[in-house]
Amino acid sequence: MAALALAAVSISEQIKTVGAYAGLAAILGLAILAMLYFAQARELRRLREWAGSAPERGALPEPRPSDIARRATGVPARPATRASGAPARPASPPATGARAASPAGRPPT
């Protein structure tokens, strides 16, 4: 009978130890899930803001492939000349920042 009582105490201790480890793993898992939840909420908010600016992006002229290649290689564009020989002025300043780095159809990163 004493051996049976000793085995029950031993199993009880093992269950407590395994339960403690499982509880610790559950807390760590919840912490990771909370971080993922808030990261997804932040990304979703950014995408909603980006999608809300679709009409403004549609009004912007899309860059031509030659402009993109020129910008990537660093070769300056030749200024267009008028019939009088004077260089033409650009209609708008060149795009800088996030607009220059990403095409009009993709969200900025």
PDB file of C-alpha atoms in Angstrom:
ATOM      1  CA  MET A   1       0.000   0.000   0.000  1.00  0.00           C
ATOM      2  CA  ALA A   2       2.898   2.330   0.756  1.00  0.00           C
ATOM      3  CA  ALA A   3       4.332   1.804  -2.718  1.00  0.00           C
ATOM      4  CA  LEU A   4       1.015   2.780  -4.278  1.00  0.00           C
ATOM      5  CA  ALA A   5       0.859   5.975  -2.207  1.00  0.00           C
ATOM      6  CA  LEU A   6       4.444   6.817  -3.186  1.00  0.00           C
ATOM      7  CA  ALA A   7       3.608   6.305  -6.903  1.00  0.00           C
ATOM      8  CA  ALA A   8       0.526   8.551  -6.601  1.00  0.00           C
ATOM      9  CA  VAL A   9       2.581  11.350  -5.016  1.00  0.00           C
ATOM     10  CA  SER A  10       5.220  11.000  -7.743  1.00  0.00           C
ATOM     11  CA  ILE A  11       2.628  11.191 -10.522  1.00  0.00           C
ATOM     12  CA  SER A  12       0.985  14.152  -8.805  1.00  0.00           C
ATOM     13  CA  GLU A  13       4.313  16.021  -8.749  1.00  0.00           C
ATOM     14  CA  GLN A  14       4.906  15.281 -12.426  1.00  0.00           C
ATOM     15  CA  ILE A  15       1.427  16.577 -13.326  1.00  0.00           C
ATOM     16  CA  LYS A  16       2.108  19.809 -11.403  1.00  0.00           C
ATOM     17  CA  THR A  17       5.435  20.263 -13.180  1.00  0.00           C
ATOM     18  CA  VAL A  18       3.965  19.606 -16.638  1.00  0.00           C
ATOM     19  CA  GLY A  19       1.028  21.909 -15.845  1.00  0.00           C
ATOM     20  CA  ALA A  20       3.401  24.704 -14.840  1.00  0.00           C
ATOM     21  CA  TYR A  21       5.306  24.337 -18.112  1.00  0.00           C
ATOM     22  CA  ALA A  22       2.065  24.286 -20.094  1.00  0.00           C
ATOM     23  CA  GLY A  23       0.874  27.442 -18.313  1.00  0.00           C
ATOM     24  CA  LEU A  24       4.137  29.220 -19.098  1.00  0.00           C
ATOM     25  CA  ALA A  25       3.905  28.197 -22.761  1.00  0.00           C
ATOM     26  CA  ALA A  26       0.285  29.425 -22.887  1.00  0.00           C
ATOM     27  CA  ILE A  27       1.269  32.838 -21.494  1.00  0.00           C
ATOM     28  CA  LEU A  28       4.088  33.155 -24.046  1.00  0.00           C
ATOM     29  CA  GLY A  29       1.701  32.111 -26.830  1.00  0.00           C
ATOM     30  CA  LEU A  30      -0.851  34.727 -25.788  1.00  0.00           C
ATOM     31  CA  ALA A  31       1.844  37.406 -25.742  1.00  0.00           C
ATOM     32  CA  ILE A  32       2.875  36.498 -29.292  1.00  0.00           C
ATOM     33  CA  LEU A  33      -0.753  36.468 -30.462  1.00  0.00           C
ATOM     34  CA  ALA A  34      -1.327  39.912 -28.924  1.00  0.00           C
ATOM     35  CA  MET A  35       1.722  41.305 -30.749  1.00  0.00           C
ATOM     36  CA  LEU A  36       0.515  39.826 -34.040  1.00  0.00           C
ATOM     37  CA  TYR A  37      -2.991  41.209 -33.493  1.00  0.00           C
ATOM     38  CA  PHE A  38      -1.753  44.777 -32.950  1.00  0.00           C
ATOM     39  CA  ALA A  39       0.674  44.537 -35.888  1.00  0.00           C
ATOM     40  CA  GLN A  40      -2.161  43.405 -38.146  1.00  0.00           C
ATOM     41  CA  ALA A  41      -4.403  46.230 -36.904  1.00  0.00           C
ATOM     42  CA  ARG A  42      -1.669  48.781 -37.650  1.00  0.00           C
ATOM     43  CA  GLU A  43      -1.122  47.348 -41.143  1.00  0.00           C
ATOM     44  CA  LEU A  44      -4.855  47.277 -41.836  1.00  0.00           C
ATOM     45  CA  ARG A  45      -5.190  50.929 -40.781  1.00  0.00           C
ATOM     46  CA  ARG A  46      -2.298  51.872 -43.107  1.00  0.00           C
ATOM     47  CA  LEU A  47      -3.871  49.986 -46.022  1.00  0.00           C
ATOM     48  CA  ARG A  48      -7.262  51.614 -45.412  1.00  0.00           C
ATOM     49  CA  GLU A  49      -5.646  55.066 -45.479  1.00  0.00           C
ATOM     50  CA  TRP A  50      -3.813  54.128 -48.663  1.00  0.00           C
ATOM     51  CA  ALA A  51      -7.023  52.840 -50.271  1.00  0.00           C
ATOM     52  CA  GLY A  52      -8.831  56.015 -49.229  1.00  0.00           C
ATOM     53  CA  SER A  53      -6.332  58.080 -51.196  1.00  0.00           C
ATOM     54  CA  ALA A  54      -7.091  56.201 -54.437  1.00  0.00           C
ATOM     55  CA  PRO A  55      -8.844  59.187 -56.094  1.00  0.00           C
ATOM     56  CA  GLU A  56      -5.796  61.392 -55.480  1.00  0.00           C
ATOM     57  CA  ARG A  57      -3.468  58.710 -56.826  1.00  0.00           C
ATOM     58  CA  GLY A  58      -5.679  58.345 -59.902  1.00  0.00           C
ATOM     59  CA  ALA A  59      -5.289  62.052 -60.639  1.00  0.00           C
ATOM     60  CA  LEU A  60      -1.489  61.785 -60.694  1.00  0.00           C
ATOM     61  CA  PRO A  61       0.165  60.991 -64.020  1.00  0.00           C
ATOM     62  CA  GLU A  62       1.672  57.528 -64.122  1.00  0.00           C
ATOM     63  CA  PRO A  63       5.422  57.474 -64.691  1.00  0.00           C
ATOM     64  CA  ARG A  64       6.562  56.273 -68.082  1.00  0.00           C
ATOM     65  CA  PRO A  65       8.878  53.242 -68.239  1.00  0.00           C
ATOM     66  CA  SER A  66      11.647  55.407 -69.695  1.00  0.00           C
ATOM     67  CA  ASP A  67      11.396  57.774 -66.695  1.00  0.00           C
ATOM     68  CA  ILE A  68      11.583  54.872 -64.264  1.00  0.00           C
ATOM     69  CA  ALA A  69      14.631  53.414 -66.039  1.00  0.00           C
ATOM     70  CA  ARG A  70      16.320  56.814 -66.145  1.00  0.00           C
ATOM     71  CA  ARG A  71      15.684  57.338 -62.432  1.00  0.00           C
ATOM     72  CA  ALA A  72      17.040  53.860 -61.614  1.00  0.00           C
ATOM     73  CA  THR A  73      20.254  54.344 -63.609  1.00  0.00           C
ATOM     74  CA  GLY A  74      20.816  57.929 -62.482  1.00  0.00           C
ATOM     75  CA  VAL A  75      20.968  59.316 -66.029  1.00  0.00           C
ATOM     76  CA  PRO A  76      19.479  62.824 -66.073  1.00  0.00           C
ATOM     77  CA  ALA A  77      16.662  63.515 -68.505  1.00  0.00           C
ATOM     78  CA  ARG A  78      17.424  65.751 -71.472  1.00  0.00           C
ATOM     79  CA  PRO A  79      15.428  68.959 -71.280  1.00  0.00           C
ATOM     80  CA  ALA A  80      12.887  69.337 -74.061  1.00  0.00           C
ATOM     81  CA  THR A  81      13.466  72.346 -76.279  1.00  0.00           C
ATOM     82  CA  ARG A  82      10.879  74.633 -77.755  1.00  0.00           C
ATOM     83  CA  ALA A  83      10.800  75.736 -81.354  1.00  0.00           C
ATOM     84  CA  SER A  84      12.609  78.925 -80.273  1.00  0.00           C
ATOM     85  CA  GLY A  85      15.507  76.855 -78.921  1.00  0.00           C
ATOM     86  CA  ALA A  86      14.876  77.688 -75.249  1.00  0.00           C
ATOM     87  CA  PRO A  87      14.496  74.714 -72.913  1.00  0.00           C
ATOM     88  CA  ALA A  88      10.938  73.936 -71.871  1.00  0.00           C
ATOM     89  CA  ARG A  89      10.042  74.156 -68.177  1.00  0.00           C
ATOM     90  CA  PRO A  90       8.624  71.032 -66.544  1.00  0.00           C
ATOM     91  CA  ALA A  91       4.916  71.138 -65.695  1.00  0.00           C
ATOM     92  CA  SER A  92       5.532  69.996 -62.127  1.00  0.00           C
ATOM     93  CA  PRO A  93       8.574  69.348 -59.946  1.00  0.00           C
ATOM     94  CA  PRO A  94       9.950  65.809 -59.960  1.00  0.00           C
ATOM     95  CA  ALA A  95       8.390  63.412 -57.472  1.00  0.00           C
ATOM     96  CA  THR A  96      10.358  62.803 -54.290  1.00  0.00           C
ATOM     97  CA  GLY A  97      10.028  60.542 -51.301  1.00  0.00           C
ATOM     98  CA  ALA A  98       7.565  57.645 -51.294  1.00  0.00           C
ATOM     99  CA  ARG A  99       5.918  58.710 -54.568  1.00  0.00           C
ATOM    100  CA  ALA A 100       9.186  58.480 -56.474  1.00  0.00           C
ATOM    101  CA  ALA A 101      10.039  55.109 -55.001  1.00  0.00           C
ATOM    102  CA  SER A 102       6.751  53.336 -55.599  1.00  0.00           C
ATOM    103  CA  PRO A 103       4.537  53.226 -58.680  1.00  0.00           C
ATOM    104  CA  ALA A 104       1.105  54.805 -58.425  1.00  0.00           C
ATOM    105  CA  GLY A 105      -0.692  51.455 -58.218  1.00  0.00           C
ATOM    106  CA  ARG A 106       1.199  50.009 -55.245  1.00  0.00           C
ATOM    107  CA  PRO A 107       1.003  51.000 -51.575  1.00  0.00           C
ATOM    108  CA  PRO A 108       4.071  52.636 -50.051  1.00  0.00           C
ATOM    109  CA  THR A 109       6.055  50.491 -47.639  1.00  0.00           C
TER     110      THR A 109
END
